[in-house]
CSV table of C-alpha atoms and ligand atoms in Angstrom, one decimal:
chain,number,residue,atom,x,y,z
A,1,UNK,CA,-22.4,37.5,247.1
A,2,UNK,CA,-25.5,38.3,246.7
A,3,UNK,CA,-28.4,38.2,249.0
A,4,UNK,CA,-30.6,38.1,245.9
A,5,UNK,CA,-31.7,37.5,242.1
A,6,UNK,CA,-31.3,39.7,239.3
A,7,UNK,CA,-34.1,38.7,236.9
A,8,UNK,CA,-31.9,38.3,234.0
A,9,UNK,CA,-29.5,35.7,235.9
A,10,UNK,CA,-33.4,33.9,236.6
A,11,UNK,CA,-32.0,30.3,234.5
A,12,UNK,CA,-29.2,29.1,236.5
A,13,UNK,CA,-32.4,28.7,239.7
A,14,UNK,CA,-34.4,27.5,237.6
A,15,UNK,CA,-36.2,24.7,240.9
A,16,UNK,CA,-34.4,26.8,243.7
A,17,UNK,CA,-35.7,29.1,246.5
A,18,UNK,CA,-34.2,32.7,245.4
A,19,UNK,CA,-35.5,36.1,246.5
A,20,UNK,CA,-36.4,39.4,244.4
A,21,UNK,CA,-36.3,43.1,244.4
A,22,UNK,CA,-37.6,45.6,242.6
A,23,UNK,CA,-41.2,46.8,241.7
A,24,UNK,CA,-44.3,45.8,240.6
A,25,UNK,CA,-45.2,46.6,237.3
A,26,UNK,CA,-48.8,45.7,237.2
A,27,UNK,CA,-51.8,43.2,238.9
A,28,UNK,CA,-54.4,40.7,237.4
A,29,UNK,CA,-56.5,39.9,240.0
A,30,UNK,CA,-58.4,35.8,240.0
A,31,UNK,CA,-59.5,35.0,243.6
A,32,UNK,CA,-57.1,33.2,244.9
A,33,UNK,CA,-54.1,33.5,242.0
A,34,UNK,CA,-52.5,37.0,241.7
A,35,UNK,CA,-50.4,36.9,238.9
A,36,UNK,CA,-48.0,39.8,239.3
A,37,UNK,CA,-46.0,41.2,236.3
A,38,UNK,CA,-43.0,41.4,238.8
A,39,UNK,CA,-39.2,43.5,237.4
A,40,UNK,CA,-36.3,44.3,239.1
A,41,UNK,CA,-34.4,46.5,236.4
A,42,UNK,CA,-32.8,44.0,234.4
A,43,UNK,CA,-35.9,42.6,233.0
A,44,UNK,CA,-40.0,41.2,233.6
A,45,UNK,CA,-41.2,37.9,235.1
A,46,UNK,CA,-44.6,36.5,235.8
A,47,UNK,CA,-44.6,36.3,239.7
A,48,UNK,CA,-47.6,33.8,240.6
A,49,UNK,CA,-48.6,33.7,244.3
A,50,UNK,CA,-51.2,31.7,245.1
A,51,UNK,CA,-53.8,31.6,248.6
A,52,UNK,CA,-52.8,28.0,249.8
A,53,UNK,CA,-48.6,28.8,249.0
A,54,UNK,CA,-48.0,32.0,251.3
A,55,UNK,CA,-49.0,32.8,254.7
A,56,UNK,CA,-52.7,34.9,255.2
A,57,UNK,CA,-50.4,37.7,255.7
A,58,UNK,CA,-48.4,38.0,253.0
A,59,UNK,CA,-51.5,37.4,250.5
A,60,UNK,CA,-53.4,40.6,252.3
A,61,UNK,CA,-51.0,42.3,251.6
A,62,UNK,CA,-50.7,41.0,247.8
A,63,UNK,CA,-53.4,41.7,247.6
A,64,UNK,CA,-53.3,45.1,248.4
A,65,UNK,CA,-50.0,46.3,245.9
A,66,UNK,CA,-50.6,48.7,243.8
A,67,UNK,CA,-48.5,49.8,240.1
A,68,UNK,CA,-45.9,50.3,241.0
A,69,UNK,CA,-44.8,48.8,244.9
A,70,UNK,CA,-41.9,47.9,246.0
A,71,UNK,CA,-41.1,44.7,247.5
A,72,UNK,CA,-39.5,41.3,247.8
A,73,UNK,CA,-40.4,38.2,246.9
A,74,UNK,CA,-39.3,34.6,247.9
A,75,UNK,CA,-39.7,31.4,245.6
A,76,UNK,CA,-39.2,29.2,243.3
A,77,UNK,CA,-38.5,30.0,239.4
A,78,UNK,CA,-39.4,27.6,237.3
A,79,UNK,CA,-39.4,27.4,232.6
A,80,UNK,CA,-42.4,28.3,231.3
A,81,UNK,CA,-43.0,28.6,228.0
A,82,UNK,CA,-46.2,30.5,227.8
A,83,UNK,CA,-44.3,33.1,230.3
A,84,UNK,CA,-42.7,36.5,227.7
A,85,UNK,CA,-39.2,35.6,228.8
A,86,UNK,CA,-39.6,32.0,229.8
A,87,UNK,CA,-39.8,31.6,233.3
A,88,UNK,CA,-42.3,32.5,236.2
A,89,UNK,CA,-42.4,32.6,239.9
A,90,UNK,CA,-43.6,30.4,242.5
A,91,UNK,CA,-44.2,33.5,244.9
A,92,UNK,CA,-43.9,32.1,248.8
A,93,UNK,CA,-43.0,35.0,250.3
A,94,UNK,CA,-44.7,39.3,249.7
A,95,UNK,CA,-42.3,41.6,250.9
A,96,UNK,CA,-44.1,45.1,250.5
A,97,UNK,CA,-41.2,47.5,251.3
A,98,UNK,CA,-43.8,50.4,250.4
A,99,UNK,CA,-47.3,50.6,248.9
A,100,UNK,CA,-46.9,52.9,245.3
A,101,UNK,CA,-49.3,56.6,246.1
A,102,UNK,CA,-51.2,56.1,241.8
A,103,UNK,CA,-48.8,55.3,240.0
A,104,UNK,CA,-50.0,57.8,237.2
A,105,UNK,CA,-48.2,56.0,233.7
A,106,UNK,CA,-51.2,54.1,233.7
A,107,UNK,CA,-51.1,50.5,231.3
A,108,UNK,CA,-54.3,52.7,229.6
A,109,UNK,CA,-52.4,54.2,225.8
A,110,UNK,CA,-50.8,57.5,227.0
A,111,UNK,CA,-50.0,61.2,224.6
A,112,UNK,CA,-46.4,61.4,224.1
A,113,UNK,CA,-46.6,64.7,226.2
A,114,UNK,CA,-47.3,62.8,228.9
A,115,UNK,CA,-44.8,60.8,229.0
A,116,UNK,CA,-42.3,63.3,228.2
A,117,UNK,CA,-42.8,65.9,232.0
A,118,UNK,CA,-43.1,61.5,232.7
A,119,UNK,CA,-39.8,60.8,231.9
A,120,UNK,CA,-38.8,60.1,234.8
A,121,UNK,CA,-41.1,57.7,235.5
A,122,UNK,CA,-41.5,56.7,232.3
A,123,UNK,CA,-38.7,54.7,231.5
A,124,UNK,CA,-39.7,52.3,233.3
A,125,UNK,CA,-42.0,50.4,231.0
A,126,UNK,CA,-40.9,47.5,229.0
A,127,UNK,CA,-41.2,49.1,225.8
A,128,UNK,CA,-38.2,52.0,226.8
A,129,UNK,CA,-36.0,49.7,228.1
A,130,UNK,CA,-36.1,47.6,224.8
A,131,UNK,CA,-34.4,50.8,223.7
A,132,UNK,CA,-32.1,52.3,226.5
A,133,UNK,CA,-30.7,48.3,226.9
A,134,UNK,CA,-30.3,48.6,223.1
A,135,UNK,CA,-28.7,51.4,223.3
A,136,UNK,CA,-25.9,50.6,225.4
A,137,UNK,CA,-25.1,48.4,224.0
A,138,UNK,CA,-25.1,49.4,220.4
A,139,UNK,CA,-22.3,52.0,222.4
A,140,UNK,CA,-20.4,49.0,223.4
A,141,UNK,CA,-20.2,47.5,220.0
A,142,UNK,CA,-18.4,51.3,219.4
A,143,UNK,CA,-16.4,50.7,221.9
A,144,UNK,CA,-15.0,47.2,221.5
A,145,UNK,CA,-14.9,48.3,216.8
A,146,UNK,CA,-12.5,51.0,217.2
A,147,UNK,CA,-10.2,49.0,220.7
A,148,UNK,CA,-10.1,46.1,218.6
A,149,UNK,CA,-9.2,48.3,215.6
A,150,UNK,CA,-6.2,49.8,217.0
A,151,UNK,CA,-8.5,53.3,217.8
A,152,UNK,CA,-6.7,54.7,220.8
A,153,UNK,CA,-9.3,56.1,223.1
A,154,UNK,CA,-8.9,60.7,223.3
A,155,UNK,CA,-11.5,61.6,225.0
A,156,UNK,CA,-11.2,66.4,223.5
A,157,UNK,CA,-12.9,68.7,226.2
A,158,UNK,CA,-16.9,70.0,226.0
A,159,UNK,CA,-15.6,73.8,227.3
A,160,UNK,CA,-13.5,74.8,223.5
A,161,UNK,CA,-12.9,78.4,223.0
A,162,UNK,CA,-14.3,78.0,219.9
A,163,UNK,CA,-16.5,77.1,217.4
A,164,UNK,CA,-16.1,73.3,215.2
A,165,UNK,CA,-19.5,73.6,212.7
A,166,UNK,CA,-20.7,76.7,212.8
A,167,UNK,CA,-20.7,79.7,214.4
A,168,UNK,CA,-25.1,79.5,214.7
A,169,UNK,CA,-25.7,76.5,216.7
A,170,UNK,CA,-23.7,77.7,220.0
A,171,UNK,CA,-24.4,76.9,223.7
A,172,UNK,CA,-22.7,80.3,224.9
A,173,UNK,CA,-21.0,79.8,228.5
A,174,UNK,CA,-18.9,82.3,230.9
A,175,UNK,CA,-15.5,80.8,231.8
A,176,UNK,CA,-13.8,83.2,234.5
A,177,UNK,CA,-15.1,86.3,232.6
A,178,UNK,CA,-14.5,85.2,228.5
A,179,UNK,CA,-16.9,83.1,227.0
A,180,UNK,CA,-16.9,79.7,227.2
A,181,UNK,CA,-18.9,77.4,224.8
A,182,UNK,CA,-20.5,73.9,224.9
A,183,UNK,CA,-18.2,71.2,222.5
A,184,UNK,CA,-20.9,70.9,218.9
A,185,UNK,CA,-17.8,68.2,218.7
A,186,UNK,CA,-14.2,67.3,219.6
A,187,UNK,CA,-13.0,66.4,215.9
A,188,UNK,CA,-10.7,69.3,215.7
A,189,UNK,CA,-8.6,68.3,218.9
A,190,UNK,CA,-9.2,64.7,217.8
A,191,UNK,CA,-6.9,65.9,214.6
A,192,UNK,CA,-3.9,66.6,217.3
A,193,UNK,CA,-5.1,64.0,218.8
A,194,UNK,CA,-4.4,62.4,215.7
A,195,UNK,CA,-1.1,63.3,214.9
A,196,UNK,CA,0.2,62.2,218.6
A,197,UNK,CA,-0.7,59.2,218.7
A,198,UNK,CA,-2.0,58.2,214.9
A,199,UNK,CA,-5.7,57.0,214.9
A,200,UNK,CA,-7.6,57.8,217.7
A,201,UNK,CA,-11.1,57.9,218.5
A,202,UNK,CA,-13.3,59.9,221.7
A,203,UNK,CA,-16.6,59.2,222.4
A,204,UNK,CA,-18.9,62.1,224.7
A,205,UNK,CA,-21.8,64.3,224.9
A,206,UNK,CA,-22.3,67.2,222.2
A,207,UNK,CA,-24.0,70.4,222.4
A,208,UNK,CA,-26.1,72.3,219.6
A,209,UNK,CA,-28.5,75.2,219.8
A,210,UNK,CA,-31.1,73.9,217.3
A,211,UNK,CA,-33.9,76.3,217.2
A,212,UNK,CA,-35.5,72.4,214.8
A,213,UNK,CA,-38.4,71.1,216.0
A,214,UNK,CA,-37.6,67.8,214.0
A,215,UNK,CA,-37.1,64.0,215.0
A,216,UNK,CA,-33.8,64.2,214.4
A,217,UNK,CA,-32.1,66.9,216.5
A,218,UNK,CA,-31.8,67.5,220.3
A,219,UNK,CA,-29.2,70.4,221.8
A,220,UNK,CA,-27.6,67.6,223.3
A,221,UNK,CA,-26.1,64.0,221.7
A,222,UNK,CA,-23.6,62.1,221.4
A,223,UNK,CA,-21.0,61.2,218.5
A,224,UNK,CA,-18.4,58.9,218.5
A,225,UNK,CA,-15.6,60.5,216.3
A,226,UNK,CA,-12.7,58.5,215.1
A,227,UNK,CA,-9.5,60.3,212.9
A,228,UNK,CA,-6.4,59.0,211.7
A,229,UNK,CA,-3.8,60.0,210.0
A,230,UNK,CA,-2.5,59.2,206.3
A,231,UNK,CA,-6.4,58.5,206.2
A,232,UNK,CA,-8.8,59.8,202.3
A,233,UNK,CA,-11.8,59.8,201.7
A,234,UNK,CA,-12.0,56.7,200.0
A,235,UNK,CA,-10.3,55.1,203.6
A,236,UNK,CA,-13.3,56.7,206.0
A,237,UNK,CA,-15.9,55.4,203.8
A,238,UNK,CA,-15.1,52.1,203.2
A,239,UNK,CA,-13.7,51.9,208.0
A,240,UNK,CA,-17.4,53.6,208.3
A,241,UNK,CA,-18.5,50.8,206.2
A,242,UNK,CA,-16.9,48.2,207.8
A,243,UNK,CA,-17.4,49.7,211.5
A,244,UNK,CA,-21.9,51.2,211.0
A,245,UNK,CA,-21.7,46.9,209.3
A,246,UNK,CA,-20.7,45.9,212.8
A,247,UNK,CA,-22.8,47.6,215.3
A,248,UNK,CA,-25.9,45.9,213.2
A,249,UNK,CA,-25.1,42.9,213.3
A,250,UNK,CA,-24.6,42.4,217.5
A,251,UNK,CA,-27.6,44.4,218.1
A,252,UNK,CA,-29.6,41.3,216.1
A,253,UNK,CA,-27.3,38.7,217.8
A,254,UNK,CA,-27.0,40.5,220.7
A,255,UNK,CA,-30.6,42.3,221.9
A,256,UNK,CA,-33.0,40.2,219.8
A,257,UNK,CA,-35.0,40.0,222.9
A,258,UNK,CA,-35.1,43.8,222.3
A,259,UNK,CA,-35.9,43.2,219.3
A,260,UNK,CA,-39.1,41.2,219.8
A,261,UNK,CA,-41.0,44.1,222.2
A,262,UNK,CA,-40.6,46.9,219.6
A,263,UNK,CA,-41.7,44.5,217.2
A,264,UNK,CA,-38.8,45.6,214.7
A,265,UNK,CA,-38.9,44.4,211.5
A,266,UNK,CA,-34.7,42.1,211.7
A,267,UNK,CA,-35.0,41.8,208.3
A,268,UNK,CA,-34.4,45.4,206.7
A,269,UNK,CA,-31.6,44.6,209.1
A,270,UNK,CA,-30.4,41.5,207.9
A,271,UNK,CA,-29.4,43.5,205.0
A,272,UNK,CA,-26.4,46.2,206.3
A,273,UNK,CA,-23.3,44.3,205.9
A,274,UNK,CA,-20.5,45.8,203.1
A,275,UNK,CA,-20.0,47.3,200.7
A,276,UNK,CA,-22.6,50.6,200.5
A,277,UNK,CA,-22.9,52.3,197.9
A,278,UNK,CA,-22.2,55.3,197.8
A,279,UNK,CA,-22.5,58.2,194.9
A,280,UNK,CA,-22.4,61.8,193.8
A,281,UNK,CA,-23.8,64.8,195.6
A,282,UNK,CA,-24.3,65.8,192.3
A,283,UNK,CA,-26.1,62.3,190.8
A,284,UNK,CA,-27.8,62.3,194.7
A,285,UNK,CA,-29.5,65.6,193.2
A,286,UNK,CA,-30.5,64.0,189.3
A,287,UNK,CA,-32.6,61.7,192.3
A,288,UNK,CA,-34.3,64.3,193.8
A,289,UNK,CA,-35.3,65.9,190.6
A,290,UNK,CA,-36.2,63.2,188.7
A,291,UNK,CA,-38.1,62.1,192.5
A,292,UNK,CA,-41.2,65.2,192.5
A,293,UNK,CA,-38.7,67.6,193.2
A,294,UNK,CA,-37.6,69.4,189.6
A,295,UNK,CA,-37.0,72.1,190.7
A,296,UNK,CA,-33.8,71.8,193.7
A,297,UNK,CA,-30.8,72.9,192.2
A,298,UNK,CA,-27.4,72.5,192.5
A,299,UNK,CA,-25.6,73.9,196.0
A,300,UNK,CA,-28.5,73.0,197.8
A,301,UNK,CA,-29.0,71.8,201.0
A,302,UNK,CA,-30.4,68.8,201.3
A,303,UNK,CA,-33.4,68.2,204.1
A,304,UNK,CA,-34.5,65.5,205.2
A,305,UNK,CA,-37.6,64.0,202.4
A,306,UNK,CA,-34.7,64.8,199.8
A,307,UNK,CA,-32.4,62.6,201.8
A,308,UNK,CA,-35.7,59.4,202.1
A,309,UNK,CA,-35.2,59.9,198.3
A,310,UNK,CA,-31.6,59.0,198.0
A,311,UNK,CA,-31.9,56.0,200.9
A,312,UNK,CA,-35.2,55.3,198.9
A,313,UNK,CA,-33.4,54.1,195.9
A,314,UNK,CA,-31.6,51.8,198.2
A,315,UNK,CA,-31.9,48.9,200.6
A,316,UNK,CA,-28.6,49.2,202.9
A,317,UNK,CA,-27.6,53.3,204.7
A,318,UNK,CA,-25.3,55.4,201.3
A,319,UNK,CA,-22.8,57.4,200.6
A,320,UNK,CA,-23.6,61.1,199.2
A,321,UNK,CA,-19.6,62.3,198.3
A,322,UNK,CA,-19.0,65.2,197.3
A,323,UNK,CA,-20.0,67.8,198.9
A,324,UNK,CA,-20.5,71.3,197.1
A,325,UNK,CA,-17.6,73.4,199.4
A,326,UNK,CA,-20.6,76.0,200.6
A,327,UNK,CA,-22.3,74.3,201.8
A,328,UNK,CA,-19.7,72.1,204.3
A,329,UNK,CA,-17.8,73.0,206.9
A,330,UNK,CA,-15.1,75.1,206.4
A,331,UNK,CA,-11.8,72.3,207.1
A,332,UNK,CA,-12.5,70.1,204.5
A,333,UNK,CA,-10.5,69.0,201.8
A,334,UNK,CA,-11.3,70.6,198.7
A,335,UNK,CA,-12.0,68.0,195.4
A,336,UNK,CA,-8.4,68.4,194.3
A,337,UNK,CA,-10.3,67.7,190.2
A,338,UNK,CA,-12.8,69.7,190.9
A,339,UNK,CA,-12.3,72.4,193.8
A,340,UNK,CA,-16.4,73.3,193.7
A,341,UNK,CA,-17.1,70.3,196.1
A,342,UNK,CA,-15.1,69.0,199.2
A,343,UNK,CA,-13.9,65.8,199.7
A,344,UNK,CA,-16.1,65.1,202.6
A,345,UNK,CA,-18.7,62.6,202.6
A,346,UNK,CA,-22.3,61.4,205.1
A,347,UNK,CA,-23.6,58.7,205.6
A,348,UNK,CA,-27.9,58.3,205.0
A,349,UNK,CA,-29.2,55.4,207.1
A,350,UNK,CA,-32.1,53.5,205.2
A,351,UNK,CA,-36.3,53.8,205.3
A,352,UNK,CA,-35.9,57.4,206.0
A,353,UNK,CA,-34.1,58.4,209.0
A,354,UNK,CA,-30.9,60.4,207.0
A,355,UNK,CA,-27.8,61.4,208.0
A,356,UNK,CA,-26.2,59.4,210.4
A,357,UNK,CA,-22.9,60.3,209.7
A,358,UNK,CA,-20.6,63.3,209.5
A,359,UNK,CA,-16.7,63.1,208.0
A,360,UNK,CA,-14.7,63.3,204.9
A,361,UNK,CA,-10.7,64.1,204.6
A,362,UNK,CA,-9.4,67.3,206.4
A,363,UNK,CA,-7.4,70.0,205.1
A,364,UNK,CA,-3.7,69.9,204.5
A,365,UNK,CA,-3.4,73.6,203.7
A,366,UNK,CA,-1.9,76.5,206.2
A,367,UNK,CA,-3.1,78.9,202.9
A,368,UNK,CA,-6.1,77.8,202.4
A,369,UNK,CA,-7.4,76.7,206.1
A,370,UNK,CA,-6.4,80.6,207.5
A,371,UNK,CA,-8.6,83.0,203.4
A,372,UNK,CA,-11.6,80.3,204.8
A,373,UNK,CA,-11.4,80.9,209.2
A,374,UNK,CA,-11.7,84.1,207.3
A,375,UNK,CA,-14.2,83.4,205.2
A,376,UNK,CA,-16.4,82.1,207.9
A,377,UNK,CA,-15.8,85.0,210.3
A,378,UNK,CA,-13.8,83.0,212.8
A,379,UNK,CA,-11.5,83.9,215.3
A,380,UNK,CA,-7.9,84.0,214.1
A,381,UNK,CA,-6.5,83.9,217.8
A,382,UNK,CA,-9.0,81.3,218.6
A,383,UNK,CA,-7.9,78.7,216.0
A,384,UNK,CA,-3.9,80.0,215.9
A,385,UNK,CA,-3.3,75.6,217.7
A,386,UNK,CA,-6.0,73.8,215.2
A,387,UNK,CA,-3.7,76.1,211.9
A,388,UNK,CA,0.2,74.5,214.3
A,389,UNK,CA,-1.3,71.2,213.3
A,390,UNK,CA,-0.9,73.0,209.7
A,391,UNK,CA,2.8,74.0,210.4
A,392,UNK,CA,4.4,70.8,211.6
A,393,UNK,CA,4.0,67.8,209.9
A,394,UNK,CA,0.5,67.7,208.4
A,395,UNK,CA,-0.3,65.8,206.6
A,396,UNK,CA,-3.3,63.9,205.2
A,397,UNK,CA,-6.1,63.0,208.0
A,398,UNK,CA,-9.8,61.9,207.5
A,399,UNK,CA,-12.0,61.4,210.0
A,400,UNK,CA,-16.2,61.3,210.7
A,401,UNK,CA,-19.1,61.9,213.9
A,402,UNK,CA,-21.8,58.6,214.2
A,403,UNK,CA,-24.7,60.7,215.9
A,404,UNK,CA,-25.9,57.7,218.6
A,405,UNK,CA,-29.5,58.3,218.8
A,406,UNK,CA,-29.9,58.6,215.0
A,407,UNK,CA,-28.3,55.9,215.0
A,408,UNK,CA,-30.8,53.9,218.0
A,409,UNK,CA,-33.1,55.5,216.2
A,410,UNK,CA,-33.5,54.1,213.1
A,411,UNK,CA,-32.1,50.3,214.8
A,412,UNK,CA,-35.3,50.5,217.1
A,413,UNK,CA,-37.3,51.9,214.2
A,414,UNK,CA,-38.5,55.1,216.7
A,415,UNK,CA,-40.4,57.9,215.2
A,416,UNK,CA,-38.6,60.3,217.0
A,417,UNK,CA,-34.7,60.7,218.6
A,418,UNK,CA,-36.4,61.7,222.0
A,419,UNK,CA,-36.6,58.4,222.8
A,420,UNK,CA,-33.2,57.0,221.9
A,421,UNK,CA,-31.9,59.3,225.6
A,422,UNK,CA,-32.7,58.8,229.2
A,423,UNK,CA,-33.4,62.7,229.0
A,424,UNK,CA,-33.7,63.7,225.7
A,425,UNK,CA,-32.7,68.1,225.6
A,426,UNK,CA,-34.5,69.7,222.6
A,427,UNK,CA,-36.3,72.9,221.6
A,428,UNK,CA,-37.8,74.0,224.9
A,429,UNK,CA,-37.3,70.7,226.5
A,430,UNK,CA,-34.9,70.7,230.4
A,431,UNK,CA,-37.4,69.1,232.8
A,432,UNK,CA,-37.1,66.3,233.4
B,1,LIG,O1,-22.8,65.7,210.6
B,1,LIG,P1,-22.1,66.8,211.9
B,1,LIG,O2,-22.9,67.7,212.3
B,1,LIG,O3,-20.5,66.3,211.9
B,1,LIG,C1,-19.4,66.7,212.6
B,1,LIG,O4,-20.2,67.3,213.5
B,1,LIG,C2,-18.1,66.4,212.9
B,1,LIG,N1,-17.2,67.8,212.9
B,1,LIG,C3,-18.3,64.7,212.9
B,1,LIG,C4,-16.7,64.7,212.2
B,1,LIG,O5,-16.6,64.7,211.0
B,1,LIG,N2,-16.2,64.3,213.4
B,1,LIG,O6,-22.4,65.5,213.3
B,1,LIG,C5,-22.8,64.3,212.6
B,1,LIG,C6,-23.3,63.6,212.7
B,1,LIG,C7,-25.0,63.4,212.8
B,1,LIG,O7,-24.2,62.8,211.0
B,1,LIG,C8,-26.3,63.3,213.7
B,1,LIG,O8,-25.9,61.7,213.8
B,1,LIG,C9,-25.3,63.5,214.4
B,1,LIG,O9,-24.2,64.3,214.4
B,1,LIG,N3,-26.2,64.9,214.7
B,1,LIG,C10,-26.9,64.8,215.8
B,1,LIG,N4,-27.9,64.4,216.2
B,1,LIG,C11,-29.0,64.6,217.3
B,1,LIG,N5,-29.1,66.1,216.5
B,1,LIG,C12,-28.4,66.7,216.0
B,1,LIG,N6,-29.0,67.5,216.2
B,1,LIG,C13,-27.2,66.3,215.6
B,1,LIG,N7,-26.3,67.0,215.2
B,1,LIG,C14,-25.9,66.0,215.1
B,2,LIG,MG1,-23.6,67.3,208.7
């Protein structure tokens, strides 16, 4: 039995006397009437303290409440269509737990530097609440989709002896006298798991020592990665469009209130349904050249402005497939009709959010992978187990990785990924 009621369940208690435990977010003093903006972690509610309804001590205590003071309220909720959230609490008693010291984050505007330095407190604000509740629901939608579509959750290690996505962004650590690295991606292990269990996914934090200061890069971010045996590039793009559409449509239904708080234009999200447009890298290069970058050459990698040009042509996410072999990871399968390109594809989100998925078909060819490991100057010993997957029952297989923070930034339409994760890790940022 709960001795108090949470705001998220308030509808069940209309007309009944209840106790709520939380904090004061804001207060408006109208003399005999005190309007409290009260929060308990599950939401925000307006609580009205009328002098004649409470003891003189309780009324005095209410007047002394400062922002973020912890407080226990007893009262009766009623439906109030004009109140944000639709309910209001008529207060009968007020118990102060602690009067908070001068709170650094006031309702006025603060710079983002200051807010990030106070991230441990900033998390309490309605906007951050809306973003992180949306993130949690996106994560649940992701798990539901894979669990309901025959993918087995098989988690992959965080400490690894080798690189997956190139050696320039590895975080090195000391593993009892030998170097080890924080994982950049669970993919290589996923490939072993797919050969054992058919269709698998892993979901966890990944790490990149990214020296870039952009709106899209974190050094610690979460990635969900499915991988399946006998899958092709086309299979991956079909799965990817079904999966991303499911996430977006679920959030439109389940987080409508939060999207309203964030002032998200939902008409753009409503269009996110399968199928998605699919263009080749070569077609994308022509688009880029025609739209302001005549000097862009076949073989160059896309930067953020190039991705924006591509995604602006469509109102849905767009797959770009068959990138030049030279700019993609060592494990990608060559296109049998043109070995200059690989059977990989990235998914670019609309509204300038750039790449949210990377993936494709993996090479099943032992000799080719041996040559790639040499060409990319990777230490062969660390990859012997991976090469075993090509010695014992190699099959075509594919998979992809979706970055959670970029997906949250797009769905919530945020300027920067730093607000999509409770405590962002970025270049020059590890506090708090
Ligand atoms: O394109 P990436 O590097 O692909 C892989 O790691 C593959 N091994 C995945 C796979 O096929 N299993 O990363 C995948 C996604 C990107 O599309 C992006 O959404 C996200 O991970 N991502 C980042 N997000 C935030 N900060 C960074 N530094 C990121 N790097 C990649
Ligand atoms: Mg990528």
